[in-house]
PQR file with spaces between the fields and no chain letter, atoms N, CA, C, O and H, PARSE charges and radii, in Angstrom:
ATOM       1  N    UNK     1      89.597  127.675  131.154 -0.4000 1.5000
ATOM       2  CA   UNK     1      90.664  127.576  132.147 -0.0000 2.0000
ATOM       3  C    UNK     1      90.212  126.680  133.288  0.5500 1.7000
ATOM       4  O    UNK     1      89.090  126.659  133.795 -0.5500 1.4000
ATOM       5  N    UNK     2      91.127  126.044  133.566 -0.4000 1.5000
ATOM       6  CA   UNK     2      90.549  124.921  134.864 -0.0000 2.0000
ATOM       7  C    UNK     2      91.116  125.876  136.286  0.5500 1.7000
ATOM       8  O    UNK     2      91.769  126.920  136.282 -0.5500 1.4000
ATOM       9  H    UNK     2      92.038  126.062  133.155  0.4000 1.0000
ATOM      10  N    UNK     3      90.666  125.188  137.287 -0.4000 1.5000
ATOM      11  CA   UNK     3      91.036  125.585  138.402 -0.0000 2.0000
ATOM      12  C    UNK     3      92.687  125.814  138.846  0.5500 1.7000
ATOM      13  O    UNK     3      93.126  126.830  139.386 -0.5500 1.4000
ATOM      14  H    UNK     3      90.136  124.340  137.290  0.4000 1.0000
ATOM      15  N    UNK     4      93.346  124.794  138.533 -0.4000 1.5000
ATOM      16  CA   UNK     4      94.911  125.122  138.763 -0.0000 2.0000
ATOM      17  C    UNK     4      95.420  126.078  138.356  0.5500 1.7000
ATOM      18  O    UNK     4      96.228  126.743  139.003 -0.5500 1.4000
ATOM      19  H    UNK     4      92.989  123.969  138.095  0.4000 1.0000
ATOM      20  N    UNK     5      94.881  126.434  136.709 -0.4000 1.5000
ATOM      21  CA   UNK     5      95.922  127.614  136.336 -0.0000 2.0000
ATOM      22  C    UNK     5      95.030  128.856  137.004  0.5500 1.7000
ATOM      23  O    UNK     5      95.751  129.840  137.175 -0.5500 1.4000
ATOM      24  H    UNK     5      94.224  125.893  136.183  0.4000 1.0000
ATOM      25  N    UNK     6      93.907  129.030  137.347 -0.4000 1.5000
ATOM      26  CA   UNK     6      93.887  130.251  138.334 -0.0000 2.0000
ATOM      27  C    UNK     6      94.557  130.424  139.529  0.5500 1.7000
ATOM      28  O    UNK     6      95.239  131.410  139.804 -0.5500 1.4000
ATOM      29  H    UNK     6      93.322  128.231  137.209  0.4000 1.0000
ATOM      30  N    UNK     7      94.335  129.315  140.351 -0.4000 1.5000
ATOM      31  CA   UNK     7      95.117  129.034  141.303 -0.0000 2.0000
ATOM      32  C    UNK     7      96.731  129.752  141.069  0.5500 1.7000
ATOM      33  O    UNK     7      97.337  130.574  141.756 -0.5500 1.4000
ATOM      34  H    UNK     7      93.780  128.513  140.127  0.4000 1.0000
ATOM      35  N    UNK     8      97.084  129.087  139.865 -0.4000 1.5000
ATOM      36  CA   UNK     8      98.754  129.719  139.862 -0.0000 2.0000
ATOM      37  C    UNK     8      98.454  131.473  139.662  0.5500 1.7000
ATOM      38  O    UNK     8      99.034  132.340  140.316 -0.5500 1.4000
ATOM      39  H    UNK     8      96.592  128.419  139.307  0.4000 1.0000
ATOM      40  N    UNK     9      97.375  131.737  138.563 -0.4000 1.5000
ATOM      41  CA   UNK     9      97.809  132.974  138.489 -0.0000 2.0000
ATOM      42  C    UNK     9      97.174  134.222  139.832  0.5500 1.7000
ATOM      43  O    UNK     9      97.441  135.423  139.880 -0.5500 1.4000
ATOM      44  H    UNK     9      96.904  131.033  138.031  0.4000 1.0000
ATOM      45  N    UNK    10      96.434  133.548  140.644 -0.4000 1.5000
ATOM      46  CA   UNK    10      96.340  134.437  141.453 -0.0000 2.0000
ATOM      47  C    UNK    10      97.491  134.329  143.090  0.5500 1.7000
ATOM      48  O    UNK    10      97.831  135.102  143.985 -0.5500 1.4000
ATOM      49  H    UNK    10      96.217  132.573  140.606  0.4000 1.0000
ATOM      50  N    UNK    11      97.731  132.926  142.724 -0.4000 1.5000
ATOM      51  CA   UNK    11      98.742  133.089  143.708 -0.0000 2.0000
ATOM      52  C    UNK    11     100.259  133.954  143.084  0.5500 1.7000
ATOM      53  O    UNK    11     100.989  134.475  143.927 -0.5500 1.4000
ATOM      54  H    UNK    11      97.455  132.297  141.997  0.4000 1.0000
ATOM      55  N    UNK    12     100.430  133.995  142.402 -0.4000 1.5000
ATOM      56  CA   UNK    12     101.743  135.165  141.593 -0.0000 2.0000
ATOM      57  C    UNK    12     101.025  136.458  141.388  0.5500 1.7000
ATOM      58  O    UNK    12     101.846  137.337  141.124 -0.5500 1.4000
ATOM      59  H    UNK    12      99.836  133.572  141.717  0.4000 1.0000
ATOM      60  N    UNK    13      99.822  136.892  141.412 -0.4000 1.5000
ATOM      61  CA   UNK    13      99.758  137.944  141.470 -0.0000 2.0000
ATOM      62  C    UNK    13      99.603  138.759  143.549  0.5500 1.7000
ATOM      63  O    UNK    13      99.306  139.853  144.029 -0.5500 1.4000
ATOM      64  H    UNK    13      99.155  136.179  141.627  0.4000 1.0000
ATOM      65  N    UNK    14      99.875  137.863  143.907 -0.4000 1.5000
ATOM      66  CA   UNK    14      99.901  137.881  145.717 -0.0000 2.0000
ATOM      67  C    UNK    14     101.091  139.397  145.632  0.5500 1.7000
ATOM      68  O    UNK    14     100.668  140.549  145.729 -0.5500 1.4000
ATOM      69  H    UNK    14     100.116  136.974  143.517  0.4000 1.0000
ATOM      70  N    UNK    15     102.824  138.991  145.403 -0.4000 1.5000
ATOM      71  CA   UNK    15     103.330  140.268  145.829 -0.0000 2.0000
ATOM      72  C    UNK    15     102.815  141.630  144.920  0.5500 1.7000
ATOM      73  O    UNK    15     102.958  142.795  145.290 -0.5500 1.4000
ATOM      74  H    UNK    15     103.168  138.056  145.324  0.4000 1.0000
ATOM      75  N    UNK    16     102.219  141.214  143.713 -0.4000 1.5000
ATOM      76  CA   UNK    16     101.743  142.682  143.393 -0.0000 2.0000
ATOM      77  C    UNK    16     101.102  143.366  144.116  0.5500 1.7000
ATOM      78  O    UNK    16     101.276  144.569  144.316 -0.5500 1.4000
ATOM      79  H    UNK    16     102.103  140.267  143.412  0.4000 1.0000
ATOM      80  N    UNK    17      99.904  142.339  144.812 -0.4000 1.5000
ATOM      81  CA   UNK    17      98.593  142.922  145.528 -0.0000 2.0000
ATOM      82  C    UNK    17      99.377  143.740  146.557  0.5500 1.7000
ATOM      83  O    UNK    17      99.546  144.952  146.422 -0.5500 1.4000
ATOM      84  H    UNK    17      99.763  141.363  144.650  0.4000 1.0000
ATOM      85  N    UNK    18      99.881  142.988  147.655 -0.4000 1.5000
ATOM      86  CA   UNK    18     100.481  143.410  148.546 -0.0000 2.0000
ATOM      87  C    UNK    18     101.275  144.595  148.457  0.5500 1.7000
ATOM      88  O    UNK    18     101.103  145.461  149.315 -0.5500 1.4000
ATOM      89  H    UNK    18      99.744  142.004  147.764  0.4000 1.0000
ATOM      90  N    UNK    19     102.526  144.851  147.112 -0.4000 1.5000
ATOM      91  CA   UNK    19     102.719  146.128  146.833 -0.0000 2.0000
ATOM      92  C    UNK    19     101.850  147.274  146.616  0.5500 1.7000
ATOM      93  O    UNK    19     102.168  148.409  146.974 -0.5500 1.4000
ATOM      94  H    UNK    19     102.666  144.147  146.415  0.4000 1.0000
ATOM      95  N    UNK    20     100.893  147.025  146.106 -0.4000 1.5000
ATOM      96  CA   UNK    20      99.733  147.716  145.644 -0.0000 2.0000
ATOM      97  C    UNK    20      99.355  148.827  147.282  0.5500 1.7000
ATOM      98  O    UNK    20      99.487  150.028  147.521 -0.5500 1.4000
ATOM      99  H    UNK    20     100.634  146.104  145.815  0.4000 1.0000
ATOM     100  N    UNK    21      98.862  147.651  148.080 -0.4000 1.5000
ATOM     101  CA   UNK    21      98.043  147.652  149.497 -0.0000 2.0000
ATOM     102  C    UNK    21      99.630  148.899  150.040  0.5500 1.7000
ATOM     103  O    UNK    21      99.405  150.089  150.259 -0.5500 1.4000
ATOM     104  H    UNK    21      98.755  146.676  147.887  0.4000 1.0000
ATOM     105  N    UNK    22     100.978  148.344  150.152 -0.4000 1.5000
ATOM     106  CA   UNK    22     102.132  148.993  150.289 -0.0000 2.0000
ATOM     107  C    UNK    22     101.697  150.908  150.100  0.5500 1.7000
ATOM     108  O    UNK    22     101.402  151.861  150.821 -0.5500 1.4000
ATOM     109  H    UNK    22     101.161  147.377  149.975  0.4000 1.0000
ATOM     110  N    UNK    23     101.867  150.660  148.950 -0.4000 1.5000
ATOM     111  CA   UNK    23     101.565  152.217  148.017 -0.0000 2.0000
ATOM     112  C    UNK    23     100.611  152.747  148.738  0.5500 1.7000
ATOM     113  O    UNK    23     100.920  153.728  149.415 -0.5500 1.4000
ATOM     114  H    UNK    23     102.106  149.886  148.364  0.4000 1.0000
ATOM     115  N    UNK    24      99.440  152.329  148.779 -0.4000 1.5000
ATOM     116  CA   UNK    24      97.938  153.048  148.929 -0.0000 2.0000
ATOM     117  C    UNK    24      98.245  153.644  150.514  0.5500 1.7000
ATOM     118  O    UNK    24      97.980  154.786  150.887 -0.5500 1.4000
ATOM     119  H    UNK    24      99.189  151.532  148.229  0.4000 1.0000
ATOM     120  N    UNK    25      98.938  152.454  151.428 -0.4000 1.5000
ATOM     121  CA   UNK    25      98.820  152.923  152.538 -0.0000 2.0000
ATOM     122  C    UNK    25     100.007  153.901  153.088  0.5500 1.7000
ATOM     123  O    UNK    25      99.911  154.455  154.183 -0.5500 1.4000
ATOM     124  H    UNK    25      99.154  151.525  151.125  0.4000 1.0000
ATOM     125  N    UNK    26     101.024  154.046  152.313 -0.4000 1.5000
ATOM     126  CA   UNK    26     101.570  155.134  152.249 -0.0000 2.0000
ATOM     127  C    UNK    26     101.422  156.331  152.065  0.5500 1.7000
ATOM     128  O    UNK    26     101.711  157.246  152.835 -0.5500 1.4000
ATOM     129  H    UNK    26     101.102  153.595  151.424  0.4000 1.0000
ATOM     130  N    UNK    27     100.821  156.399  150.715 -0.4000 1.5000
ATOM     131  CA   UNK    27      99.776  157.772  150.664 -0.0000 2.0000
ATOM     132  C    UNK    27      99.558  157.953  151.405  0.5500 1.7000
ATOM     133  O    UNK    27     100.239  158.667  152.141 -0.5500 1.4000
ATOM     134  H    UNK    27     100.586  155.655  150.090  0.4000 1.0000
ATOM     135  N    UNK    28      98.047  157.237  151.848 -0.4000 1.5000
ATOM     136  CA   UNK    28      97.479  157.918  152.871 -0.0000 2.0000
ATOM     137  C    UNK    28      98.228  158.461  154.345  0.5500 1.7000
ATOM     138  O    UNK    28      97.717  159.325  155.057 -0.5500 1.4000
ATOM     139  H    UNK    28      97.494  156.656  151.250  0.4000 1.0000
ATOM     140  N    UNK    29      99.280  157.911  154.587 -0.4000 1.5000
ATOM     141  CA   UNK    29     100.387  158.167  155.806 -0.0000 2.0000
ATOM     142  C    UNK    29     100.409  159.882  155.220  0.5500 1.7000
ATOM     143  O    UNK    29     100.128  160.891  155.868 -0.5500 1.4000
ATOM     144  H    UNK    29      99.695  157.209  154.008  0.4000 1.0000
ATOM     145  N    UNK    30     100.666  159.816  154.371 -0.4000 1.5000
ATOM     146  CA   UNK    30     101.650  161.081  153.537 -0.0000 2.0000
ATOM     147  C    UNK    30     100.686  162.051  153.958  0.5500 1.7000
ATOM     148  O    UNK    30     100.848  162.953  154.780 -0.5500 1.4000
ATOM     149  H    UNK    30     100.895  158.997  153.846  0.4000 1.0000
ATOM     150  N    UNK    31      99.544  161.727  153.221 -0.4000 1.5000
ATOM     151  CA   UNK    31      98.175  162.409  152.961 -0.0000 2.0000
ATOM     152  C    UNK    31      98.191  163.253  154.456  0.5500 1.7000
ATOM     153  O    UNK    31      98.132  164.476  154.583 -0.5500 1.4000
ATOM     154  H    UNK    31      99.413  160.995  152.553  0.4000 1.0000
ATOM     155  N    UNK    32      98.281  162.301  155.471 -0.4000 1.5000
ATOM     156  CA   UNK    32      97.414  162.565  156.990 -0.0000 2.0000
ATOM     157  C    UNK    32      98.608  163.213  157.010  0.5500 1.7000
ATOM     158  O    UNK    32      98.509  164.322  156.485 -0.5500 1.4000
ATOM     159  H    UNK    32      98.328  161.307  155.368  0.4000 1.0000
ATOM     160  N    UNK    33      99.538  162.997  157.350 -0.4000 1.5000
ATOM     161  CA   UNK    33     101.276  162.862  158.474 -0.0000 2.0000
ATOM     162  C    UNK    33     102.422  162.872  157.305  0.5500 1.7000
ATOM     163  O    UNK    33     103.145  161.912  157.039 -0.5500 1.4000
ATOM     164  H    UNK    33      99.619  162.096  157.776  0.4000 1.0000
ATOM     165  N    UNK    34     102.445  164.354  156.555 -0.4000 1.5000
ATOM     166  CA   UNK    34     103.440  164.480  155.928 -0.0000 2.0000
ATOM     167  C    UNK    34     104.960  164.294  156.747  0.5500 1.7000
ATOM     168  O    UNK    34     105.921  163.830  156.135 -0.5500 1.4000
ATOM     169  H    UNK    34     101.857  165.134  156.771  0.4000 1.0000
ATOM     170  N    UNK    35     105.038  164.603  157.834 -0.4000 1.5000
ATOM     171  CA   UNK    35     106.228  164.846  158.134 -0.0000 2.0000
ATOM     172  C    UNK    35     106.406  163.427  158.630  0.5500 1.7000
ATOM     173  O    UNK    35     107.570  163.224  158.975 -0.5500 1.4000
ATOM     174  H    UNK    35     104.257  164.980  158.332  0.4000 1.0000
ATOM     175  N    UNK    36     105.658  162.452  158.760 -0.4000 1.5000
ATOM     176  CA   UNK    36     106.098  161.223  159.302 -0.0000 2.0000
ATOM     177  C    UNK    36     106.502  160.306  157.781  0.5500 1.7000
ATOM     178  O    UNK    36     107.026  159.254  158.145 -0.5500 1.4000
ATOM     179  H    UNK    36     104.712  162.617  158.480  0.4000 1.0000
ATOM     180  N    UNK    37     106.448  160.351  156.657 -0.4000 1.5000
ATOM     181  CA   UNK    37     106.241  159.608  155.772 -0.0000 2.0000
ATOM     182  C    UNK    37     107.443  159.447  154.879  0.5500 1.7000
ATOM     183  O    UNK    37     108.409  160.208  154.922 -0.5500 1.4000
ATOM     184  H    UNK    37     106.022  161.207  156.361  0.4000 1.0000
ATOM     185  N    UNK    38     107.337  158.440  154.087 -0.4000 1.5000
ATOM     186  CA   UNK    38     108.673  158.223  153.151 -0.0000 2.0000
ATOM     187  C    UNK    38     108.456  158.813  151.748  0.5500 1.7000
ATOM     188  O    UNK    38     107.519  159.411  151.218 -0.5500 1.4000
ATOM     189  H    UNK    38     106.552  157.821  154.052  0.4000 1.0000
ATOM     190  N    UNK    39     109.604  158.444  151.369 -0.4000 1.5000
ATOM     191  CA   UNK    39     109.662  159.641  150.743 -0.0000 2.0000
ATOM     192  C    UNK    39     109.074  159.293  149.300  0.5500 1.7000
ATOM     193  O    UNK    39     109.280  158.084  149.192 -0.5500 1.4000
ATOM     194  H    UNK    39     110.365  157.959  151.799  0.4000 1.0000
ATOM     195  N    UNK    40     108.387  159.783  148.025 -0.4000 1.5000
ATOM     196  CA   UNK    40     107.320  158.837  147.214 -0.0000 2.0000
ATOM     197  C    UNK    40     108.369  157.800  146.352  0.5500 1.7000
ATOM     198  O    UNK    40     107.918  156.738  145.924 -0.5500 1.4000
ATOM     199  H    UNK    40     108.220  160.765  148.113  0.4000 1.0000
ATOM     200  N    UNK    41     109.562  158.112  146.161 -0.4000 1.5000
ATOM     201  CA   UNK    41     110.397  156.810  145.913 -0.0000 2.0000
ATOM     202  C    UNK    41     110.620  155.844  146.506  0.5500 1.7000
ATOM     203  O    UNK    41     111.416  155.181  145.840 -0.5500 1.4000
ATOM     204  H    UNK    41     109.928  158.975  146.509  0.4000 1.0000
ATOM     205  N    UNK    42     110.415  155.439  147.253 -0.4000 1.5000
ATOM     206  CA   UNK    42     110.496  154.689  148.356 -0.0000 2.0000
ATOM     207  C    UNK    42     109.678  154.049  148.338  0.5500 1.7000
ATOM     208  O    UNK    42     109.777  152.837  148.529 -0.5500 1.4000
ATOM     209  H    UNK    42     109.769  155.978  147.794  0.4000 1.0000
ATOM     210  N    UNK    43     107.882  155.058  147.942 -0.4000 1.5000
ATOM     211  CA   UNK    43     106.614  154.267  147.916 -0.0000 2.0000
ATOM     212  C    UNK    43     106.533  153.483  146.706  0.5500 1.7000
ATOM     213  O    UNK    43     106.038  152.360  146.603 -0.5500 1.4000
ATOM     214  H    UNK    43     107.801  156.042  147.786  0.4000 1.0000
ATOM     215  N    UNK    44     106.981  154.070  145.945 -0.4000 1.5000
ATOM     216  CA   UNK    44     107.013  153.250  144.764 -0.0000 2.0000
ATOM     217  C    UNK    44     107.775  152.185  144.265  0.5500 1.7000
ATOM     218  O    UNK    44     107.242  151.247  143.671 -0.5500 1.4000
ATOM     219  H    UNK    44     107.383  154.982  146.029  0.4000 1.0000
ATOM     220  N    UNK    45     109.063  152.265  144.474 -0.4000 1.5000
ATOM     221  CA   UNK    45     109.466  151.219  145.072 -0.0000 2.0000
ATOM     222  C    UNK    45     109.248  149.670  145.633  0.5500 1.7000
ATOM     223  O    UNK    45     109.469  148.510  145.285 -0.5500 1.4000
ATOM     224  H    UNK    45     109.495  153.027  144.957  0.4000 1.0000
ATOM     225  N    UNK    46     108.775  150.284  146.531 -0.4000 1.5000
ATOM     226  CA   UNK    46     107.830  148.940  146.850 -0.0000 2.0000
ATOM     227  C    UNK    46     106.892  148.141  146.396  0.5500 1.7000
ATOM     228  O    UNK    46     106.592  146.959  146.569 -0.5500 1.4000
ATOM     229  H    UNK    46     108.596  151.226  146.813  0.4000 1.0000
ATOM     230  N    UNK    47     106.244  149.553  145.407 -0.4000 1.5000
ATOM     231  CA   UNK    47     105.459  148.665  144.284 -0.0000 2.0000
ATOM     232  C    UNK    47     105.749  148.284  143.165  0.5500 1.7000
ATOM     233  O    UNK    47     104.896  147.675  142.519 -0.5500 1.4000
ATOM     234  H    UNK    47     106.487  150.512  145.266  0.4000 1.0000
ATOM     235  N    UNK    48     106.938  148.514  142.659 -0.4000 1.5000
ATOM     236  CA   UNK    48     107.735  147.796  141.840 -0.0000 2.0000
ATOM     237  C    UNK    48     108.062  146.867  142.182  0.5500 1.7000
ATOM     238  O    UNK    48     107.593  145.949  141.509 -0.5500 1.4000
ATOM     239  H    UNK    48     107.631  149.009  143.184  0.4000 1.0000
ATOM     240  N    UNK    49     108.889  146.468  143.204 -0.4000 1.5000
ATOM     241  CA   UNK    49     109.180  145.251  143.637 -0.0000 2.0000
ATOM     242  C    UNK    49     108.312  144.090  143.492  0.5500 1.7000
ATOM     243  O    UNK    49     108.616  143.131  142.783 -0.5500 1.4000
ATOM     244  H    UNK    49     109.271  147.213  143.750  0.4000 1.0000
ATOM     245  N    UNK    50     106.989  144.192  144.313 -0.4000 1.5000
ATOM     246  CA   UNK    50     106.276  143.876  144.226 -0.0000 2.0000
ATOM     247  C    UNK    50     105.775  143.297  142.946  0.5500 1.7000
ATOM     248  O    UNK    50     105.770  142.080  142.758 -0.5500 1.4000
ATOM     249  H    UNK    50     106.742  144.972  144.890  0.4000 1.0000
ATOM     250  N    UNK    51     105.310  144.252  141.971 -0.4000 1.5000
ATOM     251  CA   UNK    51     105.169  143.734  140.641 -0.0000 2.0000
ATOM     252  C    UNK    51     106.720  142.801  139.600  0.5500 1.7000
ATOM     253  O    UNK    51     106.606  141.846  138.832 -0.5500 1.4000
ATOM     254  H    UNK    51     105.315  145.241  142.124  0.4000 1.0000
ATOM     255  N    UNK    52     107.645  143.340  139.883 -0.4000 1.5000
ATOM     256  CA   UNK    52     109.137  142.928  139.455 -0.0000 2.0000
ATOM     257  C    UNK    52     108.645  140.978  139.859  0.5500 1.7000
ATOM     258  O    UNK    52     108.709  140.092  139.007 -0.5500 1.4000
ATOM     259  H    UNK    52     107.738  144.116  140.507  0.4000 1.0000
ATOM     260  N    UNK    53     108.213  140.767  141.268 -0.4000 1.5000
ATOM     261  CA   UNK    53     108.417  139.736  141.970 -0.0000 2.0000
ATOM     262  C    UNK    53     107.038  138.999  141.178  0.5500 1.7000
ATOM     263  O    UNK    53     107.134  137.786  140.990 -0.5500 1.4000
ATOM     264  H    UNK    53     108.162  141.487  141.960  0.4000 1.0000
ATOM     265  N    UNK    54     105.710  139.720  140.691 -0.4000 1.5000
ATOM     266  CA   UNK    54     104.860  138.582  140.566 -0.0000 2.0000
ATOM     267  C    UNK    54     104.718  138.497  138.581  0.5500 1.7000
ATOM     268  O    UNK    54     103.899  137.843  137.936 -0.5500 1.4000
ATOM     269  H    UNK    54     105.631  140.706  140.843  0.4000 1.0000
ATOM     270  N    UNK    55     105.469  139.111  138.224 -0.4000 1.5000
ATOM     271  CA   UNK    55     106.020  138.587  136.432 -0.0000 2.0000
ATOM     272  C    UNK    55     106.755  137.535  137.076  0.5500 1.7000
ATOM     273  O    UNK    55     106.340  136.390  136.895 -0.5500 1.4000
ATOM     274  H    UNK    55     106.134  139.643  138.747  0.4000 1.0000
ATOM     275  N    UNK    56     108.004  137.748  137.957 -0.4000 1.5000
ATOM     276  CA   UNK    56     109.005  136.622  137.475 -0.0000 2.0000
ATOM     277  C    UNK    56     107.985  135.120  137.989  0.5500 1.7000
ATOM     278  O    UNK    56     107.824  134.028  137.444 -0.5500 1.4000
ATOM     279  H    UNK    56     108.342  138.678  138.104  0.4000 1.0000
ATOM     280  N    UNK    57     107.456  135.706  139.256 -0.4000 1.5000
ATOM     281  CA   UNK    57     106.295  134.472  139.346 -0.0000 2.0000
ATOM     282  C    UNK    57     105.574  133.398  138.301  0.5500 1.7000
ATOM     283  O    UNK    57     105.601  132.171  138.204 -0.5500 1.4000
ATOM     284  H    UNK    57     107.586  136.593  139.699  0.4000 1.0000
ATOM     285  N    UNK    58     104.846  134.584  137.489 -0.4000 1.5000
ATOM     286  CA   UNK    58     104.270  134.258  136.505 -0.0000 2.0000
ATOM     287  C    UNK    58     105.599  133.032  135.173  0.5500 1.7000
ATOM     288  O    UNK    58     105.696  132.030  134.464 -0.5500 1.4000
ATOM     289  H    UNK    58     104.825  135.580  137.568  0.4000 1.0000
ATOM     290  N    UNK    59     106.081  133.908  135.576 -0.4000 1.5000
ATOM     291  CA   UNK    59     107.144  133.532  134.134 -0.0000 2.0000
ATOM     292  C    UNK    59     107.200  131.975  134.429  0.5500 1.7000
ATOM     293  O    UNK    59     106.871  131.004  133.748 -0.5500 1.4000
ATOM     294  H    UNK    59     106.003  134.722  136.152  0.4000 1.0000
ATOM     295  N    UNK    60     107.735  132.101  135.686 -0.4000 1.5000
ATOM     296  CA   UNK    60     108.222  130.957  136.167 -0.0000 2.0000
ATOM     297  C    UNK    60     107.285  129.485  136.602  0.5500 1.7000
ATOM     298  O    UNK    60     107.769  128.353  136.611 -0.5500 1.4000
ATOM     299  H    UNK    60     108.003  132.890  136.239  0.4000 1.0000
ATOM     300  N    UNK    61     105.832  129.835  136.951 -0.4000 1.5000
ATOM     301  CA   UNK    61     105.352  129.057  137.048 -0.0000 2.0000
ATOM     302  C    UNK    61     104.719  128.397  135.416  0.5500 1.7000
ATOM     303  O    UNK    61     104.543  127.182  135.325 -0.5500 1.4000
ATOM     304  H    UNK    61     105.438  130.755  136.944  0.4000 1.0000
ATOM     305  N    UNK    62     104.469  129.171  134.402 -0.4000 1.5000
ATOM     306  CA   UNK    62     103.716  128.782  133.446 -0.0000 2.0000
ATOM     307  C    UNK    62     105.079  128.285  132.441  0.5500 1.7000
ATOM     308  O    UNK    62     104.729  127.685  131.425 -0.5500 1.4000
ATOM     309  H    UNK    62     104.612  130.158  134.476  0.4000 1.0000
ATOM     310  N    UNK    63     106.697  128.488  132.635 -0.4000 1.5000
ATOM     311  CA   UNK    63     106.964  127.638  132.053 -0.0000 2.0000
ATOM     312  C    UNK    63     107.441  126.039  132.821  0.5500 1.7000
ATOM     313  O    UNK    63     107.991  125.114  132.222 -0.5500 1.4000
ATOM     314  H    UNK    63     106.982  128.975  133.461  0.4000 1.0000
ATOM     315  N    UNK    64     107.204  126.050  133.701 -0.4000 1.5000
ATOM     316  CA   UNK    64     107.130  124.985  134.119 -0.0000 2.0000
ATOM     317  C    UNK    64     106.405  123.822  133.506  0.5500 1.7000
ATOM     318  O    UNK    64     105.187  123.987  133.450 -0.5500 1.4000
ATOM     319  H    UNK    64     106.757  126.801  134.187  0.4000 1.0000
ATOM     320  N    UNK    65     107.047  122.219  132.838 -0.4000 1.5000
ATOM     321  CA   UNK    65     106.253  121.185  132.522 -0.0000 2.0000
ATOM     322  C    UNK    65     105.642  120.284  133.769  0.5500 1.7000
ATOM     323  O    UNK    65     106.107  119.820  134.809 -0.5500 1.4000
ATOM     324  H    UNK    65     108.037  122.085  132.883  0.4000 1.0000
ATOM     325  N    UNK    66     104.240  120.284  133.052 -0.4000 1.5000
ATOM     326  CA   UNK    66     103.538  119.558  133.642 -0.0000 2.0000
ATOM     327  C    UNK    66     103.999  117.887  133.848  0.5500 1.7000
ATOM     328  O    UNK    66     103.266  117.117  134.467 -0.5500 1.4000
ATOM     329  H    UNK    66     103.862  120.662  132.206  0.4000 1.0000
């Protein structure tokens, strides 16, 4: 693999990460400060999105012609 196609695939995996980071730090909200927190659909959610957003990434950059 050369440098570009990492480049693409770690830049499309960016909103997963970020959903990921989303989730974790929710928990822990939950964890500490139940009564302040959303509700775990909500958390998850976000990490779907997240992942939803870095397939179509993927999809989209690798069929792209060079």
């Amino acid at each position: 693999m050369n440098l570009k196609v990492v480049a693409k695939v770690f830049g499309s995996l960016i909103p997963a990460i970020i959903g990921t980071y989303l989730l974790v730090k929710d928990y822990i909200a939950a964890a500490n400060h139940p009564e302040w927190s959303v509700s775990p659909m909500v958390m998850w959610m976000k990490f779907g999105v997240g992942l939803i957003v870095s397939i179509i990434l993927l999809f989209v950059v690798f069929r792209q012609k060079n």
